[in-house]
Every structure is written in C-alpha cells, then in structure tokens.
C-alpha cells in the first residue's frame, strides 16, 4: 500500500478498507501537526486539531470527490478547524502552559565539543526567532507561508485550500516573506 497514491488509498478507504485510512494517517500525521502548530502555536491544540481533522476526514469520507487532491481537501479541513479555534480563543483571551513551544520541552544532548554546543544553541535561537516572527504577521500570511515554505505545497494546492486565485497566493507569499524579512533583519537570520 505504500506505493499507492493518496487518492487511491482514499478510494480504497471509501470502499471499506480501514488499513488504507491508517496508511494516510501515517503519511500525514506529522505534516498535518506541523501545519496546525504553525497556525495556532500551541502544542496541545495542534495535536487536538490534527485528531479532529482525521476524524472529519473519516466521518465525511463520502463527501470527498476527486476534483482536488486528497491532501488539498484534508488541509482545507485542517485550516478551517484551526481558524475556527483561533476565533474562539480570541474571544476567550486565555493562555496556558501549552503555549510553550515543543522545542522548549525537549532536551537534546549535543556532541560534547564546545562548537557543537554553540551551534545547537544558535539553531534553537534561530528557530525561536522565526517562530516569533511568524506569530507577528497576520494569520493569512502565516498560513500561506507555512503551506508553501514548510509544507512545500504547490501554488495551485494552496489556492484551493485558502480559496483564492493563484496570483493572490503568489502575491501574499511575497508580501508575507517581506514582512518576515523585515522582522528578522536585525537578528542575523537572513
């Protein structure tokens, strides 16, 4: 089943093959989590939204038509769930320990050389600066940059996910990258 396309696996799942769905979950669980984390910047919420996305895909399997790629359909569901949750969160104005990034929880033991330790510290700092810069740009720019630069989706797929023309996608990516550039310019990350 590993060699099957996403669309073929989903068609098998629609016909009752649960293993085909399991294969899709394995393929997409990390990418989907990373996409959602990039939008909501909350570890637990991203995990919950990823599960909710797979649940919606599972329960709405009959509504999928092969007009779009499976991944486009799934990312659209994920994006909609994330945006709904952000609207709810904005109304609640609460914070939690889960806002600490996953990088802050993990302890990695680098090579014992001073140079390796310094490199690891610099890389962690760069990741934090980029994450912080992403949070400072609007959700529309953040989403589109994550889809293109982190998830590496095509302009056409992004266009379908966020429901705007390809030209608008390209324009927003350029404007979003420029905003990130301005935020990161003084931090030696460019």
mmCIF file with all atom_site columns, C-alpha atoms in Angstrom:
data_model
loop_
_atom_site.group_PDB
_atom_site.id
_atom_site.type_symbol
_atom_site.label_atom_id
_atom_site.label_alt_id
_atom_site.label_comp_id
_atom_site.label_asym_id
_atom_site.label_entity_id
_atom_site.label_seq_id
_atom_site.pdbx_PDB_ins_code
_atom_site.Cartn_x
_atom_site.Cartn_y
_atom_site.Cartn_z
_atom_site.occupancy
_atom_site.B_iso_or_equiv
_atom_site.pdbx_formal_charge
_atom_site.auth_seq_id
_atom_site.auth_comp_id
_atom_site.auth_asym_id
_atom_site.auth_atom_id
_atom_site.pdbx_PDB_model_num
ATOM 1   C CA . UNK A 1 1   ? 0.000   0.000  0.000  1.00 0.00 ? 1   UNK A CA 1
ATOM 2   C CA . UNK A 1 2   ? 2.965   2.360  0.434  1.00 0.00 ? 2   UNK A CA 1
ATOM 3   C CA . UNK A 1 3   ? 3.260   2.754  -3.320 1.00 0.00 ? 3   UNK A CA 1
ATOM 4   C CA . UNK A 1 4   ? -0.396  3.791  -3.750 1.00 0.00 ? 4   UNK A CA 1
ATOM 5   C CA . UNK A 1 5   ? -1.271  7.449  -4.310 1.00 0.00 ? 5   UNK A CA 1
ATOM 6   C CA . UNK A 1 6   ? -3.224  9.286  -1.642 1.00 0.00 ? 6   UNK A CA 1
ATOM 7   C CA . UNK A 1 7   ? -6.259  9.335  -3.874 1.00 0.00 ? 7   UNK A CA 1
ATOM 8   C CA . UNK A 1 8   ? -6.070  5.576  -4.491 1.00 0.00 ? 8   UNK A CA 1
ATOM 9   C CA . UNK A 1 9   ? -5.750  4.904  -0.754 1.00 0.00 ? 9   UNK A CA 1
ATOM 10  C CA . UNK A 1 10  ? -8.714  7.128  -0.019 1.00 0.00 ? 10  UNK A CA 1
ATOM 11  C CA . UNK A 1 11  ? -10.813 5.415  -2.663 1.00 0.00 ? 11  UNK A CA 1
ATOM 12  C CA . UNK A 1 12  ? -9.955  2.067  -1.017 1.00 0.00 ? 12  UNK A CA 1
ATOM 13  C CA . UNK A 1 13  ? -10.936 3.552  2.335  1.00 0.00 ? 13  UNK A CA 1
ATOM 14  C CA . UNK A 1 14  ? -14.241 4.763  0.889  1.00 0.00 ? 14  UNK A CA 1
ATOM 15  C CA . UNK A 1 15  ? -14.876 1.160  -0.120 1.00 0.00 ? 15  UNK A CA 1
ATOM 16  C CA . UNK A 1 16  ? -14.280 -0.023 3.461  1.00 0.00 ? 16  UNK A CA 1
ATOM 17  C CA . UNK A 1 17  ? -10.517 -0.680 3.694  1.00 0.00 ? 17  UNK A CA 1
ATOM 18  C CA . UNK A 1 18  ? -9.575  0.750  7.106  1.00 0.00 ? 18  UNK A CA 1
ATOM 19  C CA . UNK A 1 19  ? -5.887  -0.071 6.553  1.00 0.00 ? 19  UNK A CA 1
ATOM 20  C CA . UNK A 1 20  ? -5.870  2.378  3.661  1.00 0.00 ? 20  UNK A CA 1
ATOM 21  C CA . UNK A 1 21  ? -7.038  5.130  6.029  1.00 0.00 ? 21  UNK A CA 1
ATOM 22  C CA . UNK A 1 22  ? -4.374  4.102  8.563  1.00 0.00 ? 22  UNK A CA 1
ATOM 23  C CA . UNK A 1 23  ? -1.757  4.467  5.827  1.00 0.00 ? 23  UNK A CA 1
ATOM 24  C CA . UNK A 1 24  ? -2.962  8.011  5.092  1.00 0.00 ? 24  UNK A CA 1
ATOM 25  C CA . UNK A 1 25  ? -2.783  8.898  8.775  1.00 0.00 ? 25  UNK A CA 1
ATOM 26  C CA . UNK A 1 26  ? 0.794   7.610  8.938  1.00 0.00 ? 26  UNK A CA 1
ATOM 27  C CA . UNK A 1 27  ? 1.721   9.634  5.845  1.00 0.00 ? 27  UNK A CA 1
ATOM 28  C CA . UNK A 1 28  ? 0.203   12.883 7.050  1.00 0.00 ? 28  UNK A CA 1
ATOM 29  C CA . UNK A 1 29  ? 0.164   12.947 10.859 1.00 0.00 ? 29  UNK A CA 1
ATOM 30  C CA . UNK A 1 30  ? 3.482   14.790 11.272 1.00 0.00 ? 30  UNK A CA 1
ATOM 31  C CA . UNK A 1 31  ? 2.979   17.183 8.360  1.00 0.00 ? 31  UNK A CA 1
ATOM 32  C CA . UNK A 1 32  ? -0.551  17.970 9.490  1.00 0.00 ? 32  UNK A CA 1
ATOM 33  C CA . UNK A 1 33  ? 0.556   18.567 13.079 1.00 0.00 ? 33  UNK A CA 1
ATOM 34  C CA . UNK A 1 34  ? 3.377   20.875 11.910 1.00 0.00 ? 34  UNK A CA 1
ATOM 35  C CA . UNK A 1 35  ? 0.977   22.805 9.693  1.00 0.00 ? 35  UNK A CA 1
ATOM 36  C CA . UNK A 1 36  ? -1.533  23.256 12.517 1.00 0.00 ? 36  UNK A CA 1
ATOM 37  C CA . UNK A 1 37  ? 1.143   24.111 15.077 1.00 0.00 ? 37  UNK A CA 1
ATOM 38  C CA . UNK A 1 38  ? 2.419   26.804 12.755 1.00 0.00 ? 38  UNK A CA 1
ATOM 39  C CA . UNK A 1 39  ? -1.036  28.372 12.735 1.00 0.00 ? 39  UNK A CA 1
ATOM 40  C CA . UNK A 1 40  ? -2.097  28.006 16.378 1.00 0.00 ? 40  UNK A CA 1
ATOM 41  C CA . UNK A 1 41  ? 1.352   27.877 18.055 1.00 0.00 ? 41  UNK A CA 1
ATOM 42  C CA . UNK A 1 42  ? 0.002   25.636 20.798 1.00 0.00 ? 42  UNK A CA 1
ATOM 43  C CA . UNK A 1 43  ? 1.245   22.051 21.159 1.00 0.00 ? 43  UNK A CA 1
ATOM 44  C CA . UNK A 1 44  ? -1.881  20.512 22.672 1.00 0.00 ? 44  UNK A CA 1
ATOM 45  C CA . UNK A 1 45  ? -4.268  22.429 20.448 1.00 0.00 ? 45  UNK A CA 1
ATOM 46  C CA . UNK A 1 46  ? -2.340  21.424 17.306 1.00 0.00 ? 46  UNK A CA 1
ATOM 47  C CA . UNK A 1 47  ? -2.487  17.770 18.392 1.00 0.00 ? 47  UNK A CA 1
ATOM 48  C CA . UNK A 1 48  ? -6.223  18.035 19.080 1.00 0.00 ? 48  UNK A CA 1
ATOM 49  C CA . UNK A 1 49  ? -6.869  19.765 15.760 1.00 0.00 ? 49  UNK A CA 1
ATOM 50  C CA . UNK A 1 50  ? -4.878  17.113 13.884 1.00 0.00 ? 50  UNK A CA 1
ATOM 51  C CA . UNK A 1 51  ? -7.014  14.416 15.503 1.00 0.00 ? 51  UNK A CA 1
ATOM 52  C CA . UNK A 1 52  ? -10.168 16.395 14.743 1.00 0.00 ? 52  UNK A CA 1
ATOM 53  C CA . UNK A 1 53  ? -9.062  16.729 11.128 1.00 0.00 ? 53  UNK A CA 1
ATOM 54  C CA . UNK A 1 54  ? -8.556  12.987 10.745 1.00 0.00 ? 54  UNK A CA 1
ATOM 55  C CA . UNK A 1 55  ? -11.900 12.399 12.450 1.00 0.00 ? 55  UNK A CA 1
ATOM 56  C CA . UNK A 1 56  ? -13.640 14.755 10.000 1.00 0.00 ? 56  UNK A CA 1
ATOM 57  C CA . UNK A 1 57  ? -11.877 13.076 7.077  1.00 0.00 ? 57  UNK A CA 1
ATOM 58  C CA . UNK A 1 58  ? -13.030 9.707  8.412  1.00 0.00 ? 58  UNK A CA 1
ATOM 59  C CA . UNK A 1 59  ? -16.629 10.694 9.073  1.00 0.00 ? 59  UNK A CA 1
ATOM 60  C CA . UNK A 1 60  ? -17.002 12.732 5.869  1.00 0.00 ? 60  UNK A CA 1
ATOM 61  C CA . UNK A 1 61  ? -15.302 10.227 3.598  1.00 0.00 ? 61  UNK A CA 1
ATOM 62  C CA . UNK A 1 62  ? -18.266 10.119 1.249  1.00 0.00 ? 62  UNK A CA 1
ATOM 63  C CA . UNK A 1 63  ? -18.162 13.869 0.618  1.00 0.00 ? 63  UNK A CA 1
ATOM 64  C CA . UNK A 1 64  ? -14.670 13.698 -0.907 1.00 0.00 ? 64  UNK A CA 1
ATOM 65  C CA . UNK A 1 65  ? -14.674 13.832 -4.678 1.00 0.00 ? 65  UNK A CA 1
ATOM 66  C CA . UNK A 1 66  ? -11.528 13.538 -6.759 1.00 0.00 ? 66  UNK A CA 1
ATOM 67  C CA . UNK A 1 67  ? -11.877 17.085 -8.055 1.00 0.00 ? 67  UNK A CA 1
ATOM 68  C CA . UNK A 1 68  ? -8.942  18.007 -5.807 1.00 0.00 ? 68  UNK A CA 1
ATOM 69  C CA . UNK A 1 69  ? -6.006  16.110 -4.458 1.00 0.00 ? 69  UNK A CA 1
ATOM 70  C CA . UNK A 1 70  ? -6.693  14.342 -1.166 1.00 0.00 ? 70  UNK A CA 1
ATOM 71  C CA . UNK A 1 71  ? -4.065  16.459 0.617  1.00 0.00 ? 71  UNK A CA 1
ATOM 72  C CA . UNK A 1 72  ? -5.732  19.682 -0.561 1.00 0.00 ? 72  UNK A CA 1
ATOM 73  C CA . UNK A 1 73  ? -9.090  18.524 0.807  1.00 0.00 ? 73  UNK A CA 1
ATOM 74  C CA . UNK A 1 74  ? -7.530  17.465 4.119  1.00 0.00 ? 74  UNK A CA 1
ATOM 75  C CA . UNK A 1 75  ? -5.516  20.690 4.569  1.00 0.00 ? 75  UNK A CA 1
ATOM 76  C CA . UNK A 1 76  ? -8.662  22.713 3.846  1.00 0.00 ? 76  UNK A CA 1
ATOM 77  C CA . UNK A 1 77  ? -10.462 20.881 6.645  1.00 0.00 ? 77  UNK A CA 1
ATOM 78  C CA . UNK A 1 78  ? -7.486  21.440 8.972  1.00 0.00 ? 78  UNK A CA 1
ATOM 79  C CA . UNK A 1 79  ? -7.239  25.137 8.112  1.00 0.00 ? 79  UNK A CA 1
ATOM 80  C CA . UNK A 1 80  ? -10.959 25.660 8.725  1.00 0.00 ? 80  UNK A CA 1
ATOM 81  C CA . UNK A 1 81  ? -10.776 23.892 12.092 1.00 0.00 ? 81  UNK A CA 1
ATOM 82  C CA . UNK A 1 82  ? -7.719  25.938 13.103 1.00 0.00 ? 82  UNK A CA 1
ATOM 83  C CA . UNK A 1 83  ? -9.281  29.256 12.101 1.00 0.00 ? 83  UNK A CA 1
ATOM 84  C CA . UNK A 1 84  ? -12.482 28.399 13.972 1.00 0.00 ? 84  UNK A CA 1
ATOM 85  C CA . UNK A 1 85  ? -10.462 27.558 17.071 1.00 0.00 ? 85  UNK A CA 1
ATOM 86  C CA . UNK A 1 86  ? -8.450  30.787 16.818 1.00 0.00 ? 86  UNK A CA 1
ATOM 87  C CA . UNK A 1 87  ? -11.676 32.797 16.637 1.00 0.00 ? 87  UNK A CA 1
ATOM 88  C CA . UNK A 1 88  ? -12.937 31.016 19.760 1.00 0.00 ? 88  UNK A CA 1
ATOM 89  C CA . UNK A 1 89  ? -9.618  31.511 21.517 1.00 0.00 ? 89  UNK A CA 1
ATOM 90  C CA . UNK A 1 90  ? -9.603  35.212 20.650 1.00 0.00 ? 90  UNK A CA 1
ATOM 91  C CA . UNK A 1 91  ? -12.981 35.574 22.347 1.00 0.00 ? 91  UNK A CA 1
ATOM 92  C CA . UNK A 1 92  ? -11.796 33.693 25.443 1.00 0.00 ? 92  UNK A CA 1
ATOM 93  C CA . UNK A 1 93  ? -8.431  35.510 25.691 1.00 0.00 ? 93  UNK A CA 1
ATOM 94  C CA . UNK A 1 94  ? -6.870  32.758 27.782 1.00 0.00 ? 94  UNK A CA 1
ATOM 95  C CA . UNK A 1 95  ? -3.363  31.365 27.885 1.00 0.00 ? 95  UNK A CA 1
ATOM 96  C CA . UNK A 1 96  ? -1.946  28.099 29.086 1.00 0.00 ? 96  UNK A CA 1
ATOM 97  C CA . UNK A 1 97  ? 1.246   26.184 29.626 1.00 0.00 ? 97  UNK A CA 1
ATOM 98  C CA . UNK A 1 98  ? 0.709   24.573 26.243 1.00 0.00 ? 98  UNK A CA 1
ATOM 99  C CA . UNK A 1 99  ? 1.800   27.857 24.645 1.00 0.00 ? 99  UNK A CA 1
ATOM 100 C CA . UNK A 1 100 ? 5.363   26.861 25.438 1.00 0.00 ? 100 UNK A CA 1
ATOM 101 C CA . UNK A 1 101 ? 6.776   25.543 22.215 1.00 0.00 ? 101 UNK A CA 1
ATOM 102 C CA . UNK A 1 102 ? 7.651   21.896 21.825 1.00 0.00 ? 102 UNK A CA 1
ATOM 103 C CA . UNK A 1 103 ? 11.308  22.910 21.361 1.00 0.00 ? 103 UNK A CA 1
ATOM 104 C CA . UNK A 1 104 ? 11.292  24.316 24.899 1.00 0.00 ? 104 UNK A CA 1
ATOM 105 C CA . UNK A 1 105 ? 10.217  20.933 26.299 1.00 0.00 ? 105 UNK A CA 1
ATOM 106 C CA . UNK A 1 106 ? 12.744  18.800 24.523 1.00 0.00 ? 106 UNK A CA 1
ATOM 107 C CA . UNK A 1 107 ? 16.246  18.404 25.854 1.00 0.00 ? 107 UNK A CA 1
ATOM 108 C CA . UNK A 1 108 ? 18.763  17.295 23.314 1.00 0.00 ? 108 UNK A CA 1
ATOM 109 C CA . UNK A 1 109 ? 22.236  16.209 24.285 1.00 0.00 ? 109 UNK A CA 1
ATOM 110 C CA . UNK A 1 110 ? 24.591  17.600 21.653 1.00 0.00 ? 110 UNK A CA 1
ATOM 111 C CA . UNK A 1 111 ? 28.128  16.457 20.920 1.00 0.00 ? 111 UNK A CA 1
ATOM 112 C CA . UNK A 1 112 ? 30.440  17.335 23.758 1.00 0.00 ? 112 UNK A CA 1
ATOM 113 C CA . UNK A 1 113 ? 32.524  19.772 21.732 1.00 0.00 ? 113 UNK A CA 1
ATOM 114 C CA . UNK A 1 114 ? 32.080  23.428 22.549 1.00 0.00 ? 114 UNK A CA 1
ATOM 115 C CA . UNK A 1 115 ? 31.479  24.202 18.874 1.00 0.00 ? 115 UNK A CA 1
ATOM 116 C CA . UNK A 1 116 ? 28.643  21.662 18.621 1.00 0.00 ? 116 UNK A CA 1
ATOM 117 C CA . UNK A 1 117 ? 27.036  23.041 21.790 1.00 0.00 ? 117 UNK A CA 1
ATOM 118 C CA . UNK A 1 118 ? 27.265  26.582 20.430 1.00 0.00 ? 118 UNK A CA 1
ATOM 119 C CA . UNK A 1 119 ? 25.751  25.503 17.077 1.00 0.00 ? 119 UNK A CA 1
ATOM 120 C CA . UNK A 1 120 ? 22.836  23.796 18.841 1.00 0.00 ? 120 UNK A CA 1
ATOM 121 C CA . UNK A 1 121 ? 22.162  26.910 20.918 1.00 0.00 ? 121 UNK A CA 1
ATOM 122 C CA . UNK A 1 122 ? 22.293  29.119 17.808 1.00 0.00 ? 122 UNK A CA 1
ATOM 123 C CA . UNK A 1 123 ? 19.930  26.806 15.870 1.00 0.00 ? 123 UNK A CA 1
ATOM 124 C CA . UNK A 1 124 ? 17.427  26.762 18.744 1.00 0.00 ? 124 UNK A CA 1
ATOM 125 C CA . UNK A 1 125 ? 17.585  30.544 18.956 1.00 0.00 ? 125 UNK A CA 1
ATOM 126 C CA . UNK A 1 126 ? 17.044  30.872 15.199 1.00 0.00 ? 126 UNK A CA 1
ATOM 127 C CA . UNK A 1 127 ? 14.005  28.574 15.351 1.00 0.00 ? 127 UNK A CA 1
ATOM 128 C CA . UNK A 1 128 ? 12.520  30.602 18.219 1.00 0.00 ? 128 UNK A CA 1
ATOM 129 C CA . UNK A 1 129 ? 13.142  33.888 16.373 1.00 0.00 ? 129 UNK A CA 1
ATOM 130 C CA . UNK A 1 130 ? 11.486  32.556 13.215 1.00 0.00 ? 130 UNK A CA 1
ATOM 131 C CA . UNK A 1 131 ? 8.514   31.200 15.207 1.00 0.00 ? 131 UNK A CA 1
ATOM 132 C CA . UNK A 1 132 ? 8.147   34.541 16.993 1.00 0.00 ? 132 UNK A CA 1
ATOM 133 C CA . UNK A 1 133 ? 8.351   36.427 13.699 1.00 0.00 ? 133 UNK A CA 1
ATOM 134 C CA . UNK A 1 134 ? 5.693   34.148 12.187 1.00 0.00 ? 134 UNK A CA 1
ATOM 135 C CA . UNK A 1 135 ? 3.421   34.958 15.120 1.00 0.00 ? 135 UNK A CA 1
ATOM 136 C CA . UNK A 1 136 ? 3.855   38.684 14.482 1.00 0.00 ? 136 UNK A CA 1
ATOM 137 C CA . UNK A 1 137 ? 2.487   38.539 10.940 1.00 0.00 ? 137 UNK A CA 1
ATOM 138 C CA . UNK A 1 138 ? -1.205  38.158 10.187 1.00 0.00 ? 138 UNK A CA 1
ATOM 139 C CA . UNK A 1 139 ? -2.782  34.709 10.205 1.00 0.00 ? 139 UNK A CA 1
ATOM 140 C CA . UNK A 1 140 ? -3.365  34.918 6.437  1.00 0.00 ? 140 UNK A CA 1
ATOM 141 C CA . UNK A 1 141 ? 0.317   35.486 5.687  1.00 0.00 ? 141 UNK A CA 1
ATOM 142 C CA . UNK A 1 142 ? 1.411   32.957 8.331  1.00 0.00 ? 142 UNK A CA 1
ATOM 143 C CA . UNK A 1 143 ? -0.835  30.242 6.906  1.00 0.00 ? 143 UNK A CA 1
ATOM 144 C CA . UNK A 1 144 ? 0.261   30.767 3.347  1.00 0.00 ? 144 UNK A CA 1
ATOM 145 C CA . UNK A 1 145 ? 3.976   30.814 4.258  1.00 0.00 ? 145 UNK A CA 1
ATOM 146 C CA . UNK A 1 146 ? 3.603   27.598 6.254  1.00 0.00 ? 146 UNK A CA 1
ATOM 147 C CA . UNK A 1 147 ? 1.784   25.905 3.379  1.00 0.00 ? 147 UNK A CA 1
ATOM 148 C CA . UNK A 1 148 ? 4.410   26.957 0.821  1.00 0.00 ? 148 UNK A CA 1
ATOM 149 C CA . UNK A 1 149 ? 7.725   27.111 2.659  1.00 0.00 ? 149 UNK A CA 1
ATOM 150 C CA . UNK A 1 150 ? 7.251   24.473 5.354  1.00 0.00 ? 150 UNK A CA 1
ATOM 151 C CA . UNK A 1 151 ? 4.685   22.082 3.881  1.00 0.00 ? 151 UNK A CA 1
ATOM 152 C CA . UNK A 1 152 ? 6.075   22.690 0.369  1.00 0.00 ? 152 UNK A CA 1
ATOM 153 C CA . UNK A 1 153 ? 2.678   22.656 -1.326 1.00 0.00 ? 153 UNK A CA 1
ATOM 154 C CA . UNK A 1 154 ? 2.219   23.944 -4.862 1.00 0.00 ? 154 UNK A CA 1
ATOM 155 C CA . UNK A 1 155 ? 0.670   27.347 -5.575 1.00 0.00 ? 155 UNK A CA 1
ATOM 156 C CA . UNK A 1 156 ? -2.328  25.571 -7.090 1.00 0.00 ? 156 UNK A CA 1
ATOM 157 C CA . UNK A 1 157 ? -2.916  23.443 -3.988 1.00 0.00 ? 157 UNK A CA 1
ATOM 158 C CA . UNK A 1 158 ? -2.586  26.475 -1.723 1.00 0.00 ? 158 UNK A CA 1
ATOM 159 C CA . UNK A 1 159 ? -5.030  28.341 -3.952 1.00 0.00 ? 159 UNK A CA 1
ATOM 160 C CA . UNK A 1 160 ? -7.622  25.610 -3.444 1.00 0.00 ? 160 UNK A CA 1
ATOM 161 C CA . UNK A 1 161 ? -7.008  25.352 0.308  1.00 0.00 ? 161 UNK A CA 1
ATOM 162 C CA . UNK A 1 162 ? -7.354  29.042 1.081  1.00 0.00 ? 162 UNK A CA 1
ATOM 163 C CA . UNK A 1 163 ? -9.857  29.628 -1.738 1.00 0.00 ? 163 UNK A CA 1
ATOM 164 C CA . UNK A 1 164 ? -8.140  32.499 -3.558 1.00 0.00 ? 164 UNK A CA 1
ATOM 165 C CA . UNK A 1 165 ? -6.682  32.739 -7.090 1.00 0.00 ? 165 UNK A CA 1
ATOM 166 C CA . UNK A 1 166 ? -3.104  31.543 -7.719 1.00 0.00 ? 166 UNK A CA 1
ATOM 167 C CA . UNK A 1 167 ? -1.990  35.128 -8.414 1.00 0.00 ? 167 UNK A CA 1
ATOM 168 C CA . UNK A 1 168 ? -3.221  36.172 -4.978 1.00 0.00 ? 168 UNK A CA 1
ATOM 169 C CA . UNK A 1 169 ? -1.356  33.224 -3.432 1.00 0.00 ? 169 UNK A CA 1
ATOM 170 C CA . UNK A 1 170 ? 1.904   34.320 -5.065 1.00 0.00 ? 170 UNK A CA 1
ATOM 171 C CA . UNK A 1 171 ? 1.357   37.918 -4.036 1.00 0.00 ? 171 UNK A CA 1
ATOM 172 C CA . UNK A 1 172 ? 0.601   37.003 -0.418 1.00 0.00 ? 172 UNK A CA 1
ATOM 173 C CA . UNK A 1 173 ? 3.628   34.710 -0.240 1.00 0.00 ? 173 UNK A CA 1
ATOM 174 C CA . UNK A 1 174 ? 5.860   37.539 -1.441 1.00 0.00 ? 174 UNK A CA 1
ATOM 175 C CA . UNK A 1 175 ? 4.304   40.064 0.955  1.00 0.00 ? 175 UNK A CA 1
ATOM 176 C CA . UNK A 1 176 ? 4.460   37.580 3.843  1.00 0.00 ? 176 UNK A CA 1
ATOM 177 C CA . UNK A 1 177 ? 8.110   36.776 3.151  1.00 0.00 ? 177 UNK A CA 1
ATOM 178 C CA . UNK A 1 178 ? 8.877   40.500 3.013  1.00 0.00 ? 178 UNK A CA 1
ATOM 179 C CA . UNK A 1 179 ? 7.202   41.022 6.398  1.00 0.00 ? 179 UNK A CA 1
ATOM 180 C CA . UNK A 1 180 ? 9.228   38.126 7.840  1.00 0.00 ? 180 UNK A CA 1
ATOM 181 C CA . UNK A 1 181 ? 12.389  39.546 6.303  1.00 0.00 ? 181 UNK A CA 1
ATOM 182 C CA . UNK A 1 182 ? 11.767  42.902 7.971  1.00 0.00 ? 182 UNK A CA 1
ATOM 183 C CA . UNK A 1 183 ? 11.146  41.249 11.351 1.00 0.00 ? 183 UNK A CA 1
ATOM 184 C CA . UNK A 1 184 ? 14.226  39.021 11.119 1.00 0.00 ? 184 UNK A CA 1
ATOM 185 C CA . UNK A 1 185 ? 16.597  41.523 9.502  1.00 0.00 ? 185 UNK A CA 1
ATOM 186 C CA . UNK A 1 186 ? 18.287  42.617 12.723 1.00 0.00 ? 186 UNK A CA 1
ATOM 187 C CA . UNK A 1 187 ? 18.574  39.118 14.144 1.00 0.00 ? 187 UNK A CA 1
ATOM 188 C CA . UNK A 1 188 ? 21.257  37.779 11.741 1.00 0.00 ? 188 UNK A CA 1
ATOM 189 C CA . UNK A 1 189 ? 18.925  35.068 10.392 1.00 0.00 ? 189 UNK A CA 1
ATOM 190 C CA . UNK A 1 190 ? 18.922  36.178 6.803  1.00 0.00 ? 190 UNK A CA 1
#
